[in-house]
Each structure stands twice: as structure tokens, then as C-alpha cells.
Amino acid sequence: MKKSISIIITIFLGSLLVGCSKENQKNSTDYQVMKRAEATELLSVDISLATDTVSHTALYNTYEGLYRLGSSNEVIPAGATKLPQVSEDGRKYTIELNKKSKWSDDKPVTAKDYVFSWQRTIDPQTESQYAQLFSNIKNAKKIMTKELKPTELGIKAIDDYKLEIELESATPYFQNLLAFPNFFPQREDIVKKYGSEYATTSQKAVYNGAFTLTNYDASSGGATKWTYKKNQNYWDRSKVKLDKIENTVVKDAGTAFAMYESGKLDETYLLGEYVNQNKGEKEVITILKPSTYYLQFNMIDKDSFLSNKEVRQAMSSITNRKEIVENVLNNGSREAISFVPKGVYYNPDTGEDFSETYEPKMEYNVKNGVDTWNKVFNNQKMEIKLLIPDDDGIKKVAEYLQESGFTYQWNEILL
């Protein structure tokens, strides 16, 4: 088995160790198995409800949308045969579907599967946290506020293999959105068959991607083990070299590294001292995976001091992001200067990275932070509880924040 990454991961910039286990060395020309570690549980494989990076990794591997993104973020046809035909005003998209695309139960992927999926996600009853991504589609905002029905969303099936999408206004980045997992298709009959249990186990869903999901059960919470198995009904299966990918949650970076060293894993993540230990090793791969980690403040209680904008600005100013990425994570991550990470969006005319041109940028300035805090509290100290997931990297960041002035309470609640 060649030392390479064969799955799509979309999280922050990270370092991975990628090798070949003894099992694969023995069967390098036969059955191909990859064993890898994840730092956190797989919470959801429901296209309408998934929000975290591990869940999106699973969706990228087991489903396929109209398009995928190439190595330079270029849009590449996948479930579509070619790039969209766009009207002169930029508001109407006509897309021809790939007639070879099938579901794992051998049924064809049709335009109706996209229509149903998008309507389900935008439906307020679904309570999708990512419904706002559909905001530029005609009627989406009115559907989200219950002024219109989901069936009035600006997407329709012209026939089995042709989609028409209408936007509220021209949106230059819309094609890129179509490669995001929440825009992938869903089968109406399967969703209705399983109801509230849809996609809670691997058997209660069908897949149209390079792999199918097996050994997954999140009916009582997140799954700690799951497997991707080569989808024999995938239209482009001849290019899929792996037969199986076994995923195991290993929350401690040291334990994961030891498992890799002993041959129990073919891939693991690196954090902190393990990055320094392995610098220069040919098995270390650093991959840019754009996303942003951030503190989400509880502002439900309007009387809470966290509802004060200046308090949040003060906390932002005293957070040394550069020190966090260089000394705490030490895995190649970059400090955030805006909510949109580097390497995602570029000015189509100048080629400039959006994050470099956005103002105001987030900057580390202790004096400004302290002055702003004292302006509100007059030197008063306040206790802040930070709820974090059970993730080794995030726990290290939380510990750093505690030492630099924050207090936190560990809890298995993902913000």
C-alpha cells in the first residue's frame, strides 16, 4: 500500500503520520485496508444535520454531490456531467446530472433526490444549523421564517437528470457551495422509512459516494468506531484503490502515536511534542484543511456580562492565537485573523486571499484588551466557564486559556 492520503478531510491545517501496517504490507496487491485514528466521535451522518468536521469527513467519503473541489479549490463535476449553465444575470443555474450515479442499493441518483434534500434541510422543522448556507436561493429566507413552504424553494427537477436552481441574486461563490456536504442528495423514501432514526446507524441510510458506511451506530450518542467500505455501485469505483477504511477514536495524541508506531494504525494526527519528534520524517504530511475554531459565547441570558460586545472584544484582544498554534497545537495550524480561514476564497479579479483583505483583523493586543475590560468592570474579576469537547487538542487550548486568564469547566459538550 502506497503512503498516501486516500480520504478527504476538511478540518484545520494539521500534521498526519501516514504509513503502512504489517497487514497491508502482506496484502499490498490484494485487499487494501487502511486503519486510521480520529480525535473525536462521529456525531452525525445526516446530511441536513451534520455540522462538525469528523461528520463532514464521513459525508465526503460516503456521499457525492454535484461537484467536488480540486487541489486548487477548482470546481470539478462529480454528480453532474459538467459545470452549470448560468444565465446572464447570474441568478439561474441549469445542471445536467451524471446518469451513471447510483445509490448503494443500485437505484439511480435523480434530480428529485437533490430537490428533496435541500427542501428537508431548509425546513424549519428539521432544525438544521447549516440552513443559512441556502440563504441565497430563491425563497430560502422566507421558508426559514415560515412565511413560505419548503416546496417553494428555488430548486426544481426539470426531468430525472436535469436541475434548475434560481437564486435571489447573483452569487459568485455558489458553485463552490455545491461541493459542500449539506448540499448532497438524500433519498426521500429512505428518510421517511426510518423517520427519527434515519442515519442513526449505517444500515438506516443509503450512499452514493466512493464508500458505504458500516459498523456505525450513534443512536445513543457519537460513534467511536466506524468503517468505510468500497461502494461497488459507485460510478467511478475503478479509481477507488482502498477496499476498506477502519476508523477508531483515539482521544489522546500520545496513545494514537504509540498505536501508529506499533503498526496498529496507518494514519494518525500529530499534536504538540509529537510534531517536533517527527519533523523531517517522510511519513509526516501537512494538509491545508480550511476551517476556523472559535469561542461561542452563551448570550441567551441578556443580563449576562458576555452579552456585552466590549467584553467579547476584550477577550479576543488578550487571546494570543499565534502562541496557541505555535506552542500549544504545534501542528502547522495558523492563527486566525478573520472568521474566514486562509485559502478558501479569493478575489476573482486580483487573486487576493479574502482573509488578507477583510477588515478589521483580529489582533493580539493585551493593553487594548485590559483597557476595554476595565472600562466595563473597573478592574473587577469575573469567572468564565468554558465547555469543551473531549478532544486532546482542544483540551490543550482550553488549558492554555485557563493559564492565560480564563477559567474553564471540562464537559463533553461541543460548542
Coordinates of C-alpha atoms in Angstrom, one line a residue:
M1 CA 0.0 0.0 0.0
K2 CA 1.4 3.4 -1.0
K3 CA 1.9 6.0 1.6
S4 CA -0.8 8.5 0.7
I5 CA -3.9 10.1 1.9
S6 CA -6.9 8.5 0.3
I7 CA -9.8 10.2 2.0
I8 CA -11.0 13.8 2.1
I9 CA -10.6 15.6 5.4
T10 CA -11.8 19.2 5.9
I11 CA -10.6 20.5 9.2
F12 CA -7.9 22.9 10.3
L13 CA -4.3 22.7 9.0
G14 CA -2.9 19.6 10.6
S15 CA 0.0 17.2 10.5
L16 CA -0.6 13.5 9.9
L17 CA 1.6 10.4 10.1
V18 CA 0.8 8.1 7.2
G19 CA 2.3 4.7 6.8
C20 CA 1.5 1.1 6.0
S21 CA 0.6 -1.5 8.6
K22 CA 2.0 -5.0 8.6
E23 CA -1.4 -6.3 7.5
N24 CA -1.3 -4.2 4.4
Q25 CA 2.3 -5.0 3.7
K26 CA 1.3 -8.7 3.4
N27 CA -1.7 -7.9 1.2
S28 CA -0.4 -4.9 -0.7
T29 CA -1.7 -6.2 -4.1
D30 CA -4.9 -7.8 -2.8
Y31 CA -7.4 -6.5 -0.3
Q32 CA -6.5 -2.9 0.7
V33 CA -7.3 -1.8 4.3
M34 CA -6.4 1.5 5.9
K35 CA -6.6 1.9 9.7
R36 CA -6.8 5.5 11.0
A37 CA -7.4 7.5 14.1
E38 CA -9.8 10.3 14.7
A39 CA -9.6 12.6 17.7
T40 CA -13.4 12.8 18.4
E41 CA -16.5 10.8 17.9
L42 CA -18.6 10.6 14.7
L43 CA -21.7 12.5 15.8
S44 CA -23.9 12.5 12.7
V45 CA -24.1 11.3 9.1
D46 CA -27.4 13.1 8.4
I47 CA -26.7 15.5 5.6
S48 CA -29.2 18.0 6.9
L49 CA -27.9 17.9 10.5
A50 CA -24.1 17.3 10.3
T51 CA -22.0 20.3 11.4
D52 CA -18.6 19.1 12.8
T53 CA -15.5 18.2 10.8
V54 CA -15.5 14.5 11.6
S55 CA -19.1 14.2 10.4
H56 CA -18.3 16.1 7.2
T57 CA -15.3 13.8 6.6
A58 CA -17.7 10.8 6.8
L59 CA -20.1 12.5 4.4
Y60 CA -17.4 13.3 1.9
N61 CA -16.4 9.7 1.8
T62 CA -19.9 8.1 1.7
Y63 CA -21.8 10.6 -0.4
E64 CA -21.2 12.7 -3.5
G65 CA -22.7 16.0 -4.5
L66 CA -23.0 17.7 -7.8
Y67 CA -19.4 18.9 -7.6
R68 CA -16.1 18.4 -5.7
L69 CA -13.2 20.7 -5.2
G70 CA -9.8 20.0 -6.7
S71 CA -6.4 20.6 -5.2
S72 CA -6.5 24.3 -6.1
N73 CA -10.2 24.7 -4.9
E74 CA -11.4 24.5 -8.5
V75 CA -14.9 23.1 -9.1
I76 CA -14.9 19.6 -10.7
P77 CA -18.0 17.8 -11.9
A78 CA -19.0 14.7 -9.8
G79 CA -22.7 14.0 -9.6
A80 CA -23.0 16.4 -12.5
T81 CA -21.6 15.9 -16.0
K82 CA -20.3 19.4 -16.5
L83 CA -20.2 22.9 -14.9
P84 CA -23.6 24.6 -14.6
Q85 CA -25.1 26.7 -17.4
V86 CA -25.6 30.1 -15.8
S87 CA -28.0 32.8 -17.0
E88 CA -26.7 36.2 -18.0
D89 CA -27.9 37.8 -14.8
G90 CA -26.2 35.0 -12.7
R91 CA -29.4 34.0 -11.0
K92 CA -30.4 30.8 -12.8
Y93 CA -28.3 27.6 -12.9
T94 CA -29.1 24.6 -15.1
I95 CA -27.2 21.4 -14.2
E96 CA -27.1 18.1 -16.1
L97 CA -26.7 15.1 -13.7
N98 CA -24.4 12.2 -14.2
K99 CA -26.6 9.3 -15.4
K100 CA -24.1 6.8 -14.1
S101 CA -24.5 7.8 -10.5
K102 CA -26.3 5.2 -8.3
W103 CA -27.2 4.7 -4.7
S104 CA -25.7 1.8 -2.8
D105 CA -29.0 -0.2 -3.3
D106 CA -28.5 0.2 -7.1
K107 CA -31.2 2.8 -7.6
P108 CA -30.3 5.8 -9.8
V109 CA -29.5 9.2 -8.2
T110 CA -32.0 11.6 -9.7
A111 CA -32.7 15.3 -9.6
K112 CA -35.6 14.7 -7.2
D113 CA -33.0 13.5 -4.6
Y114 CA -31.4 16.9 -4.6
V115 CA -34.7 18.7 -4.5
F116 CA -35.9 16.7 -1.5
S117 CA -32.5 17.0 0.3
W118 CA -32.4 20.8 0.0
Q119 CA -36.1 21.2 1.0
R120 CA -35.5 19.0 4.0
T121 CA -32.5 21.0 5.2
I122 CA -34.2 24.4 4.7
D123 CA -37.4 23.2 6.5
P124 CA -37.5 24.8 10.0
Q125 CA -38.9 21.6 11.4
T126 CA -35.6 19.9 10.5
E127 CA -33.7 22.4 12.7
S128 CA -30.6 22.3 10.5
Q129 CA -27.8 24.5 11.9
Y130 CA -26.5 25.0 8.3
A131 CA -29.7 26.0 6.7
Q132 CA -28.3 29.5 6.4
L133 CA -26.0 28.3 3.7
F134 CA -29.0 28.1 1.4
S135 CA -30.0 31.7 2.1
N136 CA -29.1 33.0 -1.5
I137 CA -31.5 30.5 -3.1
K138 CA -34.9 32.0 -4.1
N139 CA -37.4 32.0 -1.2
A140 CA -35.0 30.3 1.3
K141 CA -35.1 33.1 3.9
K142 CA -38.9 33.3 3.8
I143 CA -39.0 29.5 4.2
M144 CA -36.7 29.7 7.2
T145 CA -39.1 32.3 8.8
K146 CA -42.1 30.1 8.0
E147 CA -43.6 32.6 5.5
L148 CA -43.4 30.1 2.7
K149 CA -43.4 26.3 2.5
P150 CA -40.2 24.3 1.8
T151 CA -41.6 23.2 -1.6
E152 CA -41.3 26.8 -2.7
L153 CA -37.5 26.8 -2.6
G154 CA -35.9 27.8 -5.8
I155 CA -34.9 24.4 -7.0
K156 CA -36.8 22.0 -9.3
A157 CA -36.3 18.9 -11.3
I158 CA -36.8 19.6 -15.0
D159 CA -36.6 15.8 -15.6
D160 CA -34.8 12.9 -13.9
Y161 CA -31.4 14.2 -14.8
K162 CA -31.7 18.0 -15.0
L163 CA -31.8 20.5 -12.2
E164 CA -32.8 24.2 -12.3
I165 CA -31.8 26.4 -9.4
E166 CA -32.9 30.0 -9.0
L167 CA -31.1 32.5 -6.7
E168 CA -32.3 35.7 -5.2
S169 CA -29.2 37.5 -6.6
A170 CA -26.0 36.6 -8.4
T171 CA -23.7 34.7 -6.0
P172 CA -20.1 34.2 -7.4
Y173 CA -19.2 31.5 -4.9
F174 CA -22.4 29.5 -5.3
Q175 CA -20.7 26.8 -7.4
N176 CA -18.3 26.2 -4.6
L177 CA -21.2 25.8 -2.1
L178 CA -22.5 22.9 -4.2
A179 CA -19.4 20.9 -3.3
F180 CA -20.2 21.2 0.5
P181 CA -21.8 18.1 2.2
N182 CA -25.0 19.8 3.2
F183 CA -25.9 20.2 -0.5
F184 CA -25.6 16.5 -1.2
P185 CA -28.6 14.4 -2.2
Q186 CA -30.9 12.4 0.1
R187 CA -33.5 9.7 -0.8
E188 CA -37.0 10.7 0.3
D189 CA -38.2 7.1 0.6
I190 CA -35.3 6.2 3.0
V191 CA -35.7 9.3 5.1
K192 CA -39.5 8.6 5.5
K193 CA -38.9 4.9 6.1
Y194 CA -36.7 5.4 9.2
G195 CA -38.1 8.7 10.4
S196 CA -36.4 10.0 13.6
E197 CA -33.9 7.0 13.3
Y198 CA -32.8 8.0 9.8
A199 CA -29.0 7.9 9.6
T200 CA -28.5 7.0 13.3
T201 CA -26.9 3.7 12.2
S202 CA -25.1 2.7 9.0
Q203 CA -28.0 0.4 8.0
K204 CA -30.6 3.2 8.1
A205 CA -29.3 5.1 5.1
V206 CA -28.1 4.6 1.5
Y207 CA -25.0 6.1 0.0
N208 CA -23.9 7.4 -3.4
G209 CA -20.2 8.1 -2.7
A210 CA -17.0 6.1 -3.1
F211 CA -17.6 4.2 0.1
T212 CA -20.5 3.0 2.1
L213 CA -20.7 3.3 5.8
T214 CA -20.7 0.2 8.0
N215 CA -20.3 -0.6 11.7
Y216 CA -21.7 2.8 12.6
D217 CA -24.2 3.3 15.5
A218 CA -24.8 6.7 17.0
S219 CA -28.3 6.0 18.3
S220 CA -27.2 6.7 21.8
G221 CA -24.5 9.4 21.1
G222 CA -21.4 9.7 19.0
A223 CA -19.8 6.6 17.5
T224 CA -16.2 5.6 18.5
K225 CA -15.7 3.1 15.7
W226 CA -16.9 3.0 12.1
T227 CA -15.8 1.7 8.7
Y228 CA -15.9 2.9 5.1
K229 CA -16.3 0.1 2.7
K230 CA -15.8 0.4 -1.1
N231 CA -19.1 1.1 -2.8
Q232 CA -19.4 -1.4 -5.6
N233 CA -22.2 0.7 -7.1
Y234 CA -20.1 3.8 -7.3
W235 CA -19.9 5.1 -10.9
D236 CA -16.2 5.8 -10.7
R237 CA -15.2 2.8 -8.5
S238 CA -12.2 1.8 -10.7
K239 CA -10.3 4.8 -9.3
V240 CA -11.0 3.9 -5.7
K241 CA -8.0 1.9 -4.6
L242 CA -8.9 1.1 -1.0
D243 CA -11.4 -1.6 -0.1
K244 CA -11.9 -0.6 3.5
I245 CA -11.0 2.2 5.9
E246 CA -11.3 1.5 9.6
N247 CA -11.8 4.5 11.8
T248 CA -11.2 4.4 15.6
V249 CA -11.5 7.3 18.0
V250 CA -8.3 7.8 20.0
K251 CA -8.5 11.0 22.0
D252 CA -5.0 11.0 23.4
A253 CA -2.4 12.1 20.9
G254 CA 0.3 10.0 22.7
T255 CA -1.8 6.9 22.6
A256 CA -2.6 7.4 18.9
F257 CA 1.1 7.9 18.1
A258 CA 2.1 4.7 20.0
M259 CA -0.6 2.8 18.1
Y260 CA 0.9 4.1 14.8
E261 CA 4.4 3.1 15.9
S262 CA 3.3 -0.4 16.7
G263 CA 1.6 -0.9 13.4
K264 CA -2.0 -0.8 14.7
L265 CA -2.7 2.4 12.7
D266 CA -1.8 3.5 9.2
E267 CA -2.6 7.2 9.9
T268 CA -2.8 9.3 12.9
Y269 CA -2.8 13.0 13.8
L270 CA 0.1 14.8 15.5
L271 CA 0.0 17.4 18.2
G272 CA 2.5 19.3 20.4
E273 CA 5.7 17.4 21.1
Y274 CA 4.9 14.7 18.6
V275 CA 5.2 17.2 15.8
N276 CA 8.8 18.1 17.0
Q277 CA 9.7 14.5 17.4
N278 CA 8.8 13.7 13.8
K279 CA 9.9 16.8 11.9
G280 CA 11.7 15.8 8.7
E281 CA 10.2 12.3 8.6
K282 CA 9.0 11.3 5.2
E283 CA 5.8 9.9 6.7
V284 CA 4.7 13.3 8.0
I285 CA 2.2 15.1 5.8
T286 CA 0.8 18.5 6.4
I287 CA -2.5 19.2 4.7
L288 CA -4.3 22.5 4.5
K289 CA -7.9 21.9 5.6
P290 CA -9.7 25.3 5.9
S291 CA -11.9 25.8 8.9
T292 CA -11.9 28.0 12.0
Y293 CA -12.1 27.1 15.7
Y294 CA -13.7 29.8 17.8
L295 CA -15.3 30.5 21.2
Q296 CA -19.0 30.6 21.1
F297 CA -20.5 32.8 23.8
N298 CA -23.7 32.0 25.7
M299 CA -25.8 35.1 25.2
I300 CA -29.2 33.6 25.8
D301 CA -29.3 35.5 29.1
K302 CA -29.3 39.1 28.1
D303 CA -28.3 40.1 31.6
S304 CA -25.1 38.1 31.3
F305 CA -21.9 40.1 31.1
L306 CA -21.0 38.0 28.0
S307 CA -23.8 39.8 26.2
N308 CA -21.7 42.9 26.3
K309 CA -19.9 43.4 22.9
E310 CA -16.9 45.1 24.6
V311 CA -16.4 42.2 26.9
R312 CA -16.1 39.8 24.0
Q313 CA -13.8 42.2 22.2
A314 CA -11.6 42.4 25.3
M315 CA -11.4 38.6 25.5
S316 CA -10.5 38.4 21.8
S317 CA -7.7 41.0 22.2
I318 CA -6.0 39.1 25.1
T319 CA -6.0 35.8 23.2
N320 CA -2.6 35.1 21.7
R321 CA -3.6 33.0 18.7
K322 CA 0.0 32.8 17.4
E323 CA 1.2 31.3 20.6
I324 CA -1.6 28.8 20.6
V325 CA -0.9 27.5 17.1
E326 CA 2.9 27.5 17.5
N327 CA 3.4 26.3 21.1
V328 CA 0.2 24.6 22.1
L329 CA -1.0 22.8 19.0
N330 CA 2.3 22.9 17.1
N331 CA 0.8 21.0 14.2
G332 CA 1.1 23.6 11.4
S333 CA -2.2 25.4 12.2
R334 CA -2.2 29.1 11.5
E335 CA -3.6 31.9 13.7
A336 CA -6.9 33.2 12.6
I337 CA -7.1 36.8 11.5
S338 CA -10.7 36.7 10.4
F339 CA -13.6 34.2 10.7
V340 CA -13.0 33.0 7.1
P341 CA -9.7 31.0 7.1
K342 CA -6.9 31.5 4.6
G343 CA -7.0 29.6 1.3
V344 CA -10.8 29.4 0.9
Y345 CA -12.0 32.5 -1.0
Y346 CA -10.1 34.7 -3.4
N347 CA -10.9 38.0 -5.2
P348 CA -11.8 36.8 -8.8
D349 CA -10.1 39.9 -10.2
T350 CA -7.0 40.3 -8.2
G351 CA -6.5 36.8 -6.8
E352 CA -6.1 38.2 -3.3
D353 CA -7.0 35.9 -0.4
F354 CA -10.2 37.2 1.2
S355 CA -8.9 36.8 4.8
E356 CA -6.0 39.2 4.0
T357 CA -8.3 41.9 2.7
Y358 CA -11.0 41.7 5.3
E359 CA -11.1 44.4 8.0
P360 CA -11.0 44.7 10.9
K361 CA -8.5 41.9 11.5
M362 CA -8.3 40.1 14.9
E363 CA -5.2 41.2 16.6
Y364 CA -3.4 40.3 19.9
N365 CA -3.2 43.4 22.0
V366 CA -3.1 43.0 25.7
K367 CA -3.3 46.7 26.5
N368 CA -6.4 47.2 24.4
G369 CA -8.0 44.1 26.0
V370 CA -7.3 45.1 29.5
D371 CA -8.3 48.7 29.0
T372 CA -11.6 47.6 27.4
W373 CA -12.3 45.1 30.2
N374 CA -11.6 47.7 32.9
K375 CA -13.8 50.2 31.1
V376 CA -16.7 47.8 31.6
F377 CA -15.8 46.2 35.0
N378 CA -13.5 48.7 36.7
N379 CA -10.8 46.0 37.5
Q380 CA -13.4 43.5 38.7
K381 CA -12.7 39.8 38.1
M382 CA -15.3 37.6 36.5
E383 CA -15.4 33.8 36.3
I384 CA -15.9 32.3 32.8
K385 CA -16.8 28.6 32.3
L386 CA -15.6 27.2 29.0
L387 CA -17.4 24.0 27.9
I388 CA -15.3 21.9 25.5
P389 CA -15.5 18.5 23.7
D390 CA -13.4 15.6 24.8
D391 CA -10.6 16.3 22.3
D392 CA -6.9 16.3 23.2
G393 CA -6.0 19.3 21.0
I394 CA -8.9 21.4 22.2
K395 CA -8.3 20.4 25.8
K396 CA -4.7 21.7 25.5
V397 CA -6.0 25.0 24.1
A398 CA -8.5 25.3 27.0
E399 CA -5.7 24.7 29.5
Y400 CA -3.7 27.5 27.8
L401 CA -6.7 29.8 28.0
Q402 CA -7.1 29.0 31.7
E403 CA -3.4 29.7 32.4
S404 CA -3.6 33.0 30.5
G405 CA -6.6 34.3 32.5
F406 CA -9.6 32.2 31.7
T407 CA -11.1 29.6 33.9
Y408 CA -12.9 26.6 32.4
Q409 CA -15.0 23.6 33.4
W410 CA -14.5 20.4 31.4
N411 CA -17.6 18.9 29.9
E412 CA -18.5 16.7 26.9
I413 CA -20.5 19.4 25.2
L414 CA -19.5 20.5 21.8
L415 CA -19.9 24.2 21.3

